Every structure is written in structure tokens, then in C-alpha cells.
JSON list of N, CA and C and ligand atoms in Angstrom, two decimals:
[
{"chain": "A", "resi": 1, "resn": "UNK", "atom": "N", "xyz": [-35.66, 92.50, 11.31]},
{"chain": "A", "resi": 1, "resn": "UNK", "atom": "CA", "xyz": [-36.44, 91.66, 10.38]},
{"chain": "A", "resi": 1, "resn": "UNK", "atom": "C", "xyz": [-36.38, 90.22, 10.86]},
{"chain": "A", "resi": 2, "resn": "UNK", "atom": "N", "xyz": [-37.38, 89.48, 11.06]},
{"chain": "A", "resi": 2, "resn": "UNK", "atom": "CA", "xyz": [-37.18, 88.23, 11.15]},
{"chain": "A", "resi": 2, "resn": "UNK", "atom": "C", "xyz": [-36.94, 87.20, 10.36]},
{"chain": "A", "resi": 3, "resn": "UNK", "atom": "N", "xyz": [-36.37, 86.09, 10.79]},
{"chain": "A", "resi": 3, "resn": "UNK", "atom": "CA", "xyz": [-35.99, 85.72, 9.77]},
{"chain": "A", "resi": 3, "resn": "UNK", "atom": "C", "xyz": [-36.50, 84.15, 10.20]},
{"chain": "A", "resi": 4, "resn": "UNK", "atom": "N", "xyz": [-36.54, 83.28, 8.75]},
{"chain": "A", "resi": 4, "resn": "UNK", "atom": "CA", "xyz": [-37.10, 81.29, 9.47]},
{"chain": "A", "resi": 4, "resn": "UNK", "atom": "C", "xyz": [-35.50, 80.90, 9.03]},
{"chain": "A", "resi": 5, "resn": "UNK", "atom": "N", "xyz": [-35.38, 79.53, 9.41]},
{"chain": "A", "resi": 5, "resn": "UNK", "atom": "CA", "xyz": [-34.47, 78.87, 8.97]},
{"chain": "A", "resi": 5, "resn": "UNK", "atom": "C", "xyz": [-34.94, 77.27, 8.61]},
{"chain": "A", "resi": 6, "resn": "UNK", "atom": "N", "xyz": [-34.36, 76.66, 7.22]},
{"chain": "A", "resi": 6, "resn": "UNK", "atom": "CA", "xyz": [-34.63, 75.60, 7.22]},
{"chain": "A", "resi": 6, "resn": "UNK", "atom": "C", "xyz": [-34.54, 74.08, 8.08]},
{"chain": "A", "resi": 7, "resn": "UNK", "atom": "N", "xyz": [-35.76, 73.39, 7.61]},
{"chain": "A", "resi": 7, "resn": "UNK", "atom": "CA", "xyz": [-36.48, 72.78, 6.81]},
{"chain": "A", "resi": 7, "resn": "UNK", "atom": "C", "xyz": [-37.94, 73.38, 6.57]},
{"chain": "A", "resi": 8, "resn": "UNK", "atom": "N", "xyz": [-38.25, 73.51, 5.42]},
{"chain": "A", "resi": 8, "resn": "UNK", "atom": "CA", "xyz": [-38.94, 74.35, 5.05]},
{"chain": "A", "resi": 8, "resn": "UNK", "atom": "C", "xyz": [-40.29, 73.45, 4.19]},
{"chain": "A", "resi": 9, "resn": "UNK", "atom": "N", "xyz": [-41.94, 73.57, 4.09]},
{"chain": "A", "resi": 9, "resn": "UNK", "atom": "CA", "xyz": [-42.43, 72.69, 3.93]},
{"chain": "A", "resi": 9, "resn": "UNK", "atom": "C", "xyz": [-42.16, 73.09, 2.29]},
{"chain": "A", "resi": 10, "resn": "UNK", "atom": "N", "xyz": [-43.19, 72.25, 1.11]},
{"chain": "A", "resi": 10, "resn": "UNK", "atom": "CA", "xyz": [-43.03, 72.12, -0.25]},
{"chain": "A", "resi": 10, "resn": "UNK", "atom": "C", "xyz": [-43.91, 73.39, -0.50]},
{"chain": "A", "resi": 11, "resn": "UNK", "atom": "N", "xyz": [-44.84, 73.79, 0.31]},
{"chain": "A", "resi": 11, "resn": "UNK", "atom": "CA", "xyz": [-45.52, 75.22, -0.10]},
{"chain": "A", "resi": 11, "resn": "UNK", "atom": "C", "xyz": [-44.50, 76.16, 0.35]},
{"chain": "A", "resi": 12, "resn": "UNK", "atom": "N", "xyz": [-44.14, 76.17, 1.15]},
{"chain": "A", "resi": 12, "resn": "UNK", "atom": "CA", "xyz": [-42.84, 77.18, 1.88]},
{"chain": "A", "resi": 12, "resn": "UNK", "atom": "C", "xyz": [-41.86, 77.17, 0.90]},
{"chain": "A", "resi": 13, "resn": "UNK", "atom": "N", "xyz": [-41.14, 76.55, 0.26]},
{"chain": "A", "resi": 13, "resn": "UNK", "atom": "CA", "xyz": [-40.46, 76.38, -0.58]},
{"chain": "A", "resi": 13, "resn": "UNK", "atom": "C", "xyz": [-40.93, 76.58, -1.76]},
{"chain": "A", "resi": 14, "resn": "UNK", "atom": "N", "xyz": [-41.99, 76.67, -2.20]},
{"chain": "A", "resi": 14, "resn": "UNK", "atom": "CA", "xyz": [-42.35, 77.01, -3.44]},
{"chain": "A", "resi": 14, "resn": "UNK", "atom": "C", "xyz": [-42.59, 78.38, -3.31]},
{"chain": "A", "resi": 15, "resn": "UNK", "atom": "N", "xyz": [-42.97, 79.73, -2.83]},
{"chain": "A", "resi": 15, "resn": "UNK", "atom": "CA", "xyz": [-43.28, 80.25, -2.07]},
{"chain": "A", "resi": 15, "resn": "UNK", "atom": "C", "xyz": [-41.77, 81.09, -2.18]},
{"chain": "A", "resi": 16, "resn": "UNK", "atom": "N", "xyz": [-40.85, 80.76, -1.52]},
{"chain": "A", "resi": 16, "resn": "UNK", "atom": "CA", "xyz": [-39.36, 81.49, -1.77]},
{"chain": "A", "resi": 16, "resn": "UNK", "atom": "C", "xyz": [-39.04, 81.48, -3.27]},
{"chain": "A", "resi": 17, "resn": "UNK", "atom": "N", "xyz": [-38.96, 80.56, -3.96]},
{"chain": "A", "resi": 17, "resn": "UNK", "atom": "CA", "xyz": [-38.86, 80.57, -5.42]},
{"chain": "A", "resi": 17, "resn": "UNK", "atom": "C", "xyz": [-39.29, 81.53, -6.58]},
{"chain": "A", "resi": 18, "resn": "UNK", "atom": "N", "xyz": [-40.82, 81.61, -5.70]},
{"chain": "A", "resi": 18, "resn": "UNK", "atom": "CA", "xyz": [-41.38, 83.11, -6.24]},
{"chain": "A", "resi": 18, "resn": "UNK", "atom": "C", "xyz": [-40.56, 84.41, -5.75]},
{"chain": "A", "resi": 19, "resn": "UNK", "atom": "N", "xyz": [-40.77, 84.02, -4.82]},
{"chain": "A", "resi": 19, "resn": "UNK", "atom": "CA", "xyz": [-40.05, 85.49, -4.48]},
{"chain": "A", "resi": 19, "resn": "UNK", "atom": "C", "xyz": [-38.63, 85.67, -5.12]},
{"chain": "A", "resi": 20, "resn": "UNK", "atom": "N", "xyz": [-37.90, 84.57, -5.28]},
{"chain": "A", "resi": 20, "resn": "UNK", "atom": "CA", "xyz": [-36.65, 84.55, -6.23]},
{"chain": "A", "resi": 20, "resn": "UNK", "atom": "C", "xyz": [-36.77, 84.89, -7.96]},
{"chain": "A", "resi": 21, "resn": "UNK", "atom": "N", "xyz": [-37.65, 84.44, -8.52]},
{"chain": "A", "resi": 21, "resn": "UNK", "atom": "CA", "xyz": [-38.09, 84.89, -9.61]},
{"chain": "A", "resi": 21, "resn": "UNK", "atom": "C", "xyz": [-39.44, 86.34, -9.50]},
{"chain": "A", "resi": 22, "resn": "UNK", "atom": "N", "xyz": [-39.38, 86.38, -8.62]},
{"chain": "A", "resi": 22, "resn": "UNK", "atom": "CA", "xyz": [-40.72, 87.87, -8.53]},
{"chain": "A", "resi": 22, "resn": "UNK", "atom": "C", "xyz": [-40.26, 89.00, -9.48]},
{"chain": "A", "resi": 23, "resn": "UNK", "atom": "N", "xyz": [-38.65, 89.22, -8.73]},
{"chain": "A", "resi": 23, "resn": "UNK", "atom": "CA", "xyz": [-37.80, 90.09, -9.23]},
{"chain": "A", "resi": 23, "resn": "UNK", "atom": "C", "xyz": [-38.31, 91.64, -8.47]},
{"chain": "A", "resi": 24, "resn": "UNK", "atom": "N", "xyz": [-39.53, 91.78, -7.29]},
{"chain": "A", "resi": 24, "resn": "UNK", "atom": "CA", "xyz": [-39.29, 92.80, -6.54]},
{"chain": "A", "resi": 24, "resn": "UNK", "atom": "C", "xyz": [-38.47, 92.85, -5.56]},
{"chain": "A", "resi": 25, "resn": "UNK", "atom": "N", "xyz": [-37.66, 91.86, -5.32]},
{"chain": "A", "resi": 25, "resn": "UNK", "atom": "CA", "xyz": [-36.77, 92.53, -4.35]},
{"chain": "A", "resi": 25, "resn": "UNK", "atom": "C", "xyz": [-35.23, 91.64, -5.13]},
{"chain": "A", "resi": 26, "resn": "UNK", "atom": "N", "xyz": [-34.35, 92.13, -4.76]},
{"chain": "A", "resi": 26, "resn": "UNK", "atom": "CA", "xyz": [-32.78, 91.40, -5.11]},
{"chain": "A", "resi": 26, "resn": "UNK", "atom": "C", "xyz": [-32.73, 89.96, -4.42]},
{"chain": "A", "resi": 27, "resn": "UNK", "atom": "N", "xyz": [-32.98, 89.41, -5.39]},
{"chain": "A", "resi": 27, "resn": "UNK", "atom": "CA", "xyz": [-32.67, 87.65, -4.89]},
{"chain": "A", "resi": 27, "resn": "UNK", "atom": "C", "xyz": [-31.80, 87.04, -4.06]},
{"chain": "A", "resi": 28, "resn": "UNK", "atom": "N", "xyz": [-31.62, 86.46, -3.46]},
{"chain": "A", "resi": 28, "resn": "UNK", "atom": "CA", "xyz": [-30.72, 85.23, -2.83]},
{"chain": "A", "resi": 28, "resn": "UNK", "atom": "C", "xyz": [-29.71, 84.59, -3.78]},
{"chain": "A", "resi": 29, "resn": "UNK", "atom": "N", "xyz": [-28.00, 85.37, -3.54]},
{"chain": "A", "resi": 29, "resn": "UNK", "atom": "CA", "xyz": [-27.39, 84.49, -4.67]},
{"chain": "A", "resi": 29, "resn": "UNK", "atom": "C", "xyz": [-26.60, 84.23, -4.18]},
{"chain": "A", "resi": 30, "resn": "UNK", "atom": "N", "xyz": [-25.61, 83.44, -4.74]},
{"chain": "A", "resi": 30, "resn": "UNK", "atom": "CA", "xyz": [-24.58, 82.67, -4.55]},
{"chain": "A", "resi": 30, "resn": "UNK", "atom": "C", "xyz": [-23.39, 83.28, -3.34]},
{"chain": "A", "resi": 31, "resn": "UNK", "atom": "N", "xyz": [-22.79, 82.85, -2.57]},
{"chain": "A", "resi": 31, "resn": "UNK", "atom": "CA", "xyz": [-21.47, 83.73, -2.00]},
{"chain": "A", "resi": 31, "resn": "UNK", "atom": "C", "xyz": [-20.50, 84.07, -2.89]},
{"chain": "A", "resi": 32, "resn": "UNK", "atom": "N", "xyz": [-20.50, 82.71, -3.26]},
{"chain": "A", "resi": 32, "resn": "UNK", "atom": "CA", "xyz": [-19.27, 82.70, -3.93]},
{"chain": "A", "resi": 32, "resn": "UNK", "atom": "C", "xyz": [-18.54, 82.58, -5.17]},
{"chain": "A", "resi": 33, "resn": "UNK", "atom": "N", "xyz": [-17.70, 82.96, -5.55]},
{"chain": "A", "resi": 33, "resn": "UNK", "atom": "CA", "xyz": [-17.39, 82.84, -7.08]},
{"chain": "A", "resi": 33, "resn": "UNK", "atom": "C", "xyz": [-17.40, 82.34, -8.07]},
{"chain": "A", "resi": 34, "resn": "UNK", "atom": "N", "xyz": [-17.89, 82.55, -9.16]},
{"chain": "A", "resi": 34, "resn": "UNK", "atom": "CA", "xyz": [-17.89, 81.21, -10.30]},
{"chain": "A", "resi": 34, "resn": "UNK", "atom": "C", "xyz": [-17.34, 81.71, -11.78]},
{"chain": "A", "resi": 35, "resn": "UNK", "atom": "N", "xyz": [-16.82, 80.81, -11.82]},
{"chain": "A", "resi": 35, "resn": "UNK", "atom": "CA", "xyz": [-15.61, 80.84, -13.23]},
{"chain": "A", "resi": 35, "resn": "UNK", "atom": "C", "xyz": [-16.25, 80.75, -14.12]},
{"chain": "A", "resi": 36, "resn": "UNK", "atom": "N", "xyz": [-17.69, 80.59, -14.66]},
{"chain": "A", "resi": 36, "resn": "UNK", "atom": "CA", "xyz": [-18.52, 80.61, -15.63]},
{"chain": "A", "resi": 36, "resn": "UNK", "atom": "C", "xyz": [-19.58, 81.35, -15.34]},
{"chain": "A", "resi": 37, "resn": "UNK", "atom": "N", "xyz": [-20.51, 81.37, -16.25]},
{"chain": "A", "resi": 37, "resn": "UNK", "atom": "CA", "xyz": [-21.86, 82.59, -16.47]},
{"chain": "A", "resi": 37, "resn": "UNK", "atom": "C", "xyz": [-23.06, 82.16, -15.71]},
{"chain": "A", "resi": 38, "resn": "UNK", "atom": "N", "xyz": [-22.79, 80.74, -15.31]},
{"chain": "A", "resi": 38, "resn": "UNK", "atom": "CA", "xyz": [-23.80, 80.52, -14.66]},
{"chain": "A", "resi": 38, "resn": "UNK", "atom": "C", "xyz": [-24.85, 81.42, -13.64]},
{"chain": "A", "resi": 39, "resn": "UNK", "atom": "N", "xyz": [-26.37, 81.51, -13.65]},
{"chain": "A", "resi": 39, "resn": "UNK", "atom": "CA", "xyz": [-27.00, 82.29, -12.73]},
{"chain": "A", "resi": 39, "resn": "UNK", "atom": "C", "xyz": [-26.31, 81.75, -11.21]},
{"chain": "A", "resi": 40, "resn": "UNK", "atom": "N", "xyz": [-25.86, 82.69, -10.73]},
{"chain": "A", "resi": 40, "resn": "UNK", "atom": "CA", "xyz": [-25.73, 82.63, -9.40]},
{"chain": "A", "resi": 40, "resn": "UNK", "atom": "C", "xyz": [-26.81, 82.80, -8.23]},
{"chain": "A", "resi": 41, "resn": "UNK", "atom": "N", "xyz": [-28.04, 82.73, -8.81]},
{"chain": "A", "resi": 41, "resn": "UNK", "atom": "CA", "xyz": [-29.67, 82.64, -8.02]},
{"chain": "A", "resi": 41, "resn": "UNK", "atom": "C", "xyz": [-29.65, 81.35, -7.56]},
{"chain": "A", "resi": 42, "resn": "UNK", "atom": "N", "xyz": [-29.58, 81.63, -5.69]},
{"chain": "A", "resi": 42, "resn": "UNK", "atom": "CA", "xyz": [-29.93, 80.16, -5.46]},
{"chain": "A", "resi": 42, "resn": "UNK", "atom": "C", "xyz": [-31.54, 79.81, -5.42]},
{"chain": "A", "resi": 43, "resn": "UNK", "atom": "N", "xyz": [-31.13, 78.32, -5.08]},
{"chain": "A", "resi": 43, "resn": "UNK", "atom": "CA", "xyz": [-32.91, 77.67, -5.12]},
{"chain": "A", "resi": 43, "resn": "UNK", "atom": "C", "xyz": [-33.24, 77.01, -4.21]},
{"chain": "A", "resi": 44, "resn": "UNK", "atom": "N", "xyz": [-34.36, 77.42, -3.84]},
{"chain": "A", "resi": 44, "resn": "UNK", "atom": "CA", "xyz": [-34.46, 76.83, -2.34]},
{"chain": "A", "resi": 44, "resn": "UNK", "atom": "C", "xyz": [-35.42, 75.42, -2.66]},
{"chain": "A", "resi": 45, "resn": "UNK", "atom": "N", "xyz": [-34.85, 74.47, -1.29]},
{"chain": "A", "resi": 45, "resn": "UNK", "atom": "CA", "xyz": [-35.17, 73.05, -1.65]},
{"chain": "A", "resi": 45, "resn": "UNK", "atom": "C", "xyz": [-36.04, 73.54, 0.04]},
{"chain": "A", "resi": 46, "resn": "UNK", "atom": "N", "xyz": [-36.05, 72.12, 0.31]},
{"chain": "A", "resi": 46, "resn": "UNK", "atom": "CA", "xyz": [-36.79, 71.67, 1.87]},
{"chain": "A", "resi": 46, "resn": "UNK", "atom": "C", "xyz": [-35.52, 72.27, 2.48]},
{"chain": "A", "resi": 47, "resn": "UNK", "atom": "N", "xyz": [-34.60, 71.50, 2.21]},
{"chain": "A", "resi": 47, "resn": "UNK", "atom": "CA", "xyz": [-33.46, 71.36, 3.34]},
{"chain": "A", "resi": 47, "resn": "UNK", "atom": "C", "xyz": [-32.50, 72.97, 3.46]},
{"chain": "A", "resi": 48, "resn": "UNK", "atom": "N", "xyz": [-33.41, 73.65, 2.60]},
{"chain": "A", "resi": 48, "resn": "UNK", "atom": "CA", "xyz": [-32.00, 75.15, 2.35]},
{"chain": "A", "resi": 48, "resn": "UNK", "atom": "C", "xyz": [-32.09, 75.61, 1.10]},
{"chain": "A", "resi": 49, "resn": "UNK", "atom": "N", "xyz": [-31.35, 77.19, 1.40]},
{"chain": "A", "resi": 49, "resn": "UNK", "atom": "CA", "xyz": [-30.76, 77.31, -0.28]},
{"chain": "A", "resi": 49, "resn": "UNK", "atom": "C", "xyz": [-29.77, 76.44, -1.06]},
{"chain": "A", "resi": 50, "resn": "UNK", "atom": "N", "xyz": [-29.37, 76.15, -2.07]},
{"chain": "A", "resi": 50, "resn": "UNK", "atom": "CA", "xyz": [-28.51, 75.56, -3.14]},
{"chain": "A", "resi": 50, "resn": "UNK", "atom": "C", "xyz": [-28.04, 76.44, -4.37]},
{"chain": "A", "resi": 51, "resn": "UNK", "atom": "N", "xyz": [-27.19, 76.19, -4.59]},
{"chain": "A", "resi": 51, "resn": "UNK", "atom": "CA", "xyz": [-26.39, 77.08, -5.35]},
{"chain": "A", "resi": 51, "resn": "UNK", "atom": "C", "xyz": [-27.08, 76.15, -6.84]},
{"chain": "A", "resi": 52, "resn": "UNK", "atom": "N", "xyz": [-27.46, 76.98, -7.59]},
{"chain": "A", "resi": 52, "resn": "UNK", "atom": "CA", "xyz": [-27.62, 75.74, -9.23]},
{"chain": "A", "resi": 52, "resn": "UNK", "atom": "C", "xyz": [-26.47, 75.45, -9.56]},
{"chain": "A", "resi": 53, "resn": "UNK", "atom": "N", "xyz": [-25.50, 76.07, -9.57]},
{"chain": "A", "resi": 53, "resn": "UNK", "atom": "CA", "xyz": [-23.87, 75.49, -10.56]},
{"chain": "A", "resi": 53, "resn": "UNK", "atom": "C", "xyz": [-23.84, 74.14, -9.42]},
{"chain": "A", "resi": 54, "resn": "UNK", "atom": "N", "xyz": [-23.62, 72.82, -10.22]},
{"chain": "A", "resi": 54, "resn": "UNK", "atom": "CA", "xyz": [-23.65, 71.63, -9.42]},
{"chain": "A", "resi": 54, "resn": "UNK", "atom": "C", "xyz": [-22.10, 71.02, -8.93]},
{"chain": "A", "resi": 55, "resn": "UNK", "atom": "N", "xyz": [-21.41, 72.37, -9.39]},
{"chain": "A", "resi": 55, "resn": "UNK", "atom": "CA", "xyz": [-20.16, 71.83, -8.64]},
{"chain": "A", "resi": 55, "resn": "UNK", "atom": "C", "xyz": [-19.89, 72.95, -7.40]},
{"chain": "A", "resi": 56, "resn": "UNK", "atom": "N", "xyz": [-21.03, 74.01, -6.80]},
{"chain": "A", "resi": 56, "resn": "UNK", "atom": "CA", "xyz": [-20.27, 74.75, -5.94]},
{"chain": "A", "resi": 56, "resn": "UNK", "atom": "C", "xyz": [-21.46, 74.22, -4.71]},
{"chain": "A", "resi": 57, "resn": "UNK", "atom": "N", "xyz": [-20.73, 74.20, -3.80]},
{"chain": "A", "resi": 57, "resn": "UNK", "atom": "CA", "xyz": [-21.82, 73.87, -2.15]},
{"chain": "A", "resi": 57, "resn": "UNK", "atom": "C", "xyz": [-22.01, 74.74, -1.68]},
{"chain": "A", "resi": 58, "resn": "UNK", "atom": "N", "xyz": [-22.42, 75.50, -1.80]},
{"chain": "A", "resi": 58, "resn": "UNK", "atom": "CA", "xyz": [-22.61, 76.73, -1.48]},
{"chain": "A", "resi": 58, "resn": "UNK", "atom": "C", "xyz": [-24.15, 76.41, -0.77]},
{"chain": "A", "resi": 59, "resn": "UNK", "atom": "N", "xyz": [-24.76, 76.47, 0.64]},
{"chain": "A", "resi": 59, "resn": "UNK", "atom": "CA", "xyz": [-25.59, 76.28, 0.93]},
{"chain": "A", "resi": 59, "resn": "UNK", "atom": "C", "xyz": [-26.41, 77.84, 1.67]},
{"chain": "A", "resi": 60, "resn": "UNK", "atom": "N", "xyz": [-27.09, 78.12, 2.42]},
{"chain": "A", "resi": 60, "resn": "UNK", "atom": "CA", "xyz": [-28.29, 78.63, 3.05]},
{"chain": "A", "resi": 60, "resn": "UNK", "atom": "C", "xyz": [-29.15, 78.44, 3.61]},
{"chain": "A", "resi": 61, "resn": "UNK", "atom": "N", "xyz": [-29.27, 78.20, 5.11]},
{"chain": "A", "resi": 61, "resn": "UNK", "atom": "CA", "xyz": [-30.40, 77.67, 5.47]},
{"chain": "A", "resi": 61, "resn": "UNK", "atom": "C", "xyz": [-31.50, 78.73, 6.19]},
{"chain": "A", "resi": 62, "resn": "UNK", "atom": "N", "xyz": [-31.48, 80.27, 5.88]},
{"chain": "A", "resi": 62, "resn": "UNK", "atom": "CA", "xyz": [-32.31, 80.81, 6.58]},
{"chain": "A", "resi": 62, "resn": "UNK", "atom": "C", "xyz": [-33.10, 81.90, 5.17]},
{"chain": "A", "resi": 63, "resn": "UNK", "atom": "N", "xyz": [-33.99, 82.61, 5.28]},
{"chain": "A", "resi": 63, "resn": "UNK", "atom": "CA", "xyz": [-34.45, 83.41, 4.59]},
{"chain": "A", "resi": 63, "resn": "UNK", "atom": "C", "xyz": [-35.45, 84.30, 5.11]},
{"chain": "A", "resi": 64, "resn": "UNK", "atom": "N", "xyz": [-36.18, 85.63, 4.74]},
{"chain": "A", "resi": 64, "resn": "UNK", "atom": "CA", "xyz": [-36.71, 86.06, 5.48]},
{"chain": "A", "resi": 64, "resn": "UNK", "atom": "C", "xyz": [-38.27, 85.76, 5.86]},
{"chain": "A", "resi": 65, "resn": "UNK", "atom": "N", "xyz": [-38.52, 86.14, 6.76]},
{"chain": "A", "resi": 65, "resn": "UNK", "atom": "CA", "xyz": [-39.69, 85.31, 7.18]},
{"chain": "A", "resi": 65, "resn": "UNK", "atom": "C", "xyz": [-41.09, 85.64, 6.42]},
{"chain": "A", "resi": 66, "resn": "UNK", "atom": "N", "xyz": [-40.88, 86.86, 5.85]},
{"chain": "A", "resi": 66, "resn": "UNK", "atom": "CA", "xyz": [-42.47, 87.69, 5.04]},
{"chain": "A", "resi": 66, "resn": "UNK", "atom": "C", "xyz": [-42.24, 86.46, 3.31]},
{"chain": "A", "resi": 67, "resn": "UNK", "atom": "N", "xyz": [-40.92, 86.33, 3.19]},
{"chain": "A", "resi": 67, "resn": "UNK", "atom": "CA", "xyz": [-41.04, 85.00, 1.91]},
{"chain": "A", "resi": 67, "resn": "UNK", "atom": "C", "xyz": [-41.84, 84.11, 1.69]},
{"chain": "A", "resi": 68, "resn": "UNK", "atom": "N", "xyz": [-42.11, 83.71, 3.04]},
{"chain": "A", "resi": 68, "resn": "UNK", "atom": "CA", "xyz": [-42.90, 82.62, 3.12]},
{"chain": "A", "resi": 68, "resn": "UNK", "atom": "C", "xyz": [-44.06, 82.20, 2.60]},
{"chain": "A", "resi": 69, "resn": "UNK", "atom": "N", "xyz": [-44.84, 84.22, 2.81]},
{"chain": "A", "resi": 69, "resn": "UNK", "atom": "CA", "xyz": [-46.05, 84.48, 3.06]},
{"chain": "A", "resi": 69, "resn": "UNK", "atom": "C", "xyz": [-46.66, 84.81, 0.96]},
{"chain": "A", "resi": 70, "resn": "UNK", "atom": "N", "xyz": [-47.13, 84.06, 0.50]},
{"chain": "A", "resi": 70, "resn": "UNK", "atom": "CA", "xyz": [-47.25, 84.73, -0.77]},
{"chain": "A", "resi": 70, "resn": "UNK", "atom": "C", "xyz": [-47.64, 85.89, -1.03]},
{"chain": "A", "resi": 71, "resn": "UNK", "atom": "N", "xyz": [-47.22, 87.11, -2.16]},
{"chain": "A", "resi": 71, "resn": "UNK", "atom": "CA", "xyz": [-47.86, 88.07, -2.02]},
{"chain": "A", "resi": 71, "resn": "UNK", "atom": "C", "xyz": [-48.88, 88.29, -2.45]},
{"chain": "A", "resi": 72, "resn": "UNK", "atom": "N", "xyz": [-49.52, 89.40, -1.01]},
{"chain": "A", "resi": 72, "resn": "UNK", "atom": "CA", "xyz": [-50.86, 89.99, -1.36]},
{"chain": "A", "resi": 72, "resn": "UNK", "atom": "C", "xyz": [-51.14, 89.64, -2.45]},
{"chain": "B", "resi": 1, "resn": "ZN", "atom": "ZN1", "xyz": [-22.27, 78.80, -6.13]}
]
């Protein structure tokens, strides 16, 4: 599967988001652990994924490349 890596344009990035909220395929989440309920769905900016809990760095800079493409 191929894959892009960021920086990613504002349609490109909007574009993964869907696909993060689409809910057909299992999202992009967090690595790593969190001590609260917070969604562990990251969000993709220009520069990468981001973790929403604003205290974990949890970053990502690649995703797959058909994301990009809005669906059919
Ligand atoms: Zn996190």
C-alpha cells in the first residue's frame, strides 16, 4: 500500500479528516496511553497527525495515500 507523508495541502488535510470521521475504515489513533476518556482519534493538520488530548505529543507524519483521494 502506498503511503504520502507530511506536509500535506488544506484540501489534503481536509480530505484525511473525512476519512477519520467516515467511519469506513478504523481511524488513525493515538499510540499512546491516556489516563482519561479522551477520543484518542488523531487530527490531521498540514504538518502531521496530532493527538487532540493537548497534553500528549504524540505525532504522525504519514497516512495512506488513497486518503487523500475523496471518496467516489
Ligand atoms: Zn495521545
Amino acid at each position: 500500500m502506498t503511503n504520502t507523508t507530511a506536509p500535506w495541502t488544506d484540501e489534503q488535510v481536509a480530505a484525511l479528516n473525512r476519512y477519520q470521521d467516515a467511519g469506513e475504515m478504523h481511524p488513525f489513533t493515538c499510540g499512546n496511553l491516556h489516563a482519561d476518556s479522551r477520543s484518542p482519534v488523531l487530527v490531521a493538520t498540514r504538518d502531521g497527525w496530532r493527538c487532540p488530548n493537548p497534553t500528549c505529543d504524540y505525532q504522525q507524519d504519514w497516512a495512506h495515500e488513497f486518503m487523500l483521494t475523496p471518496a467516489a
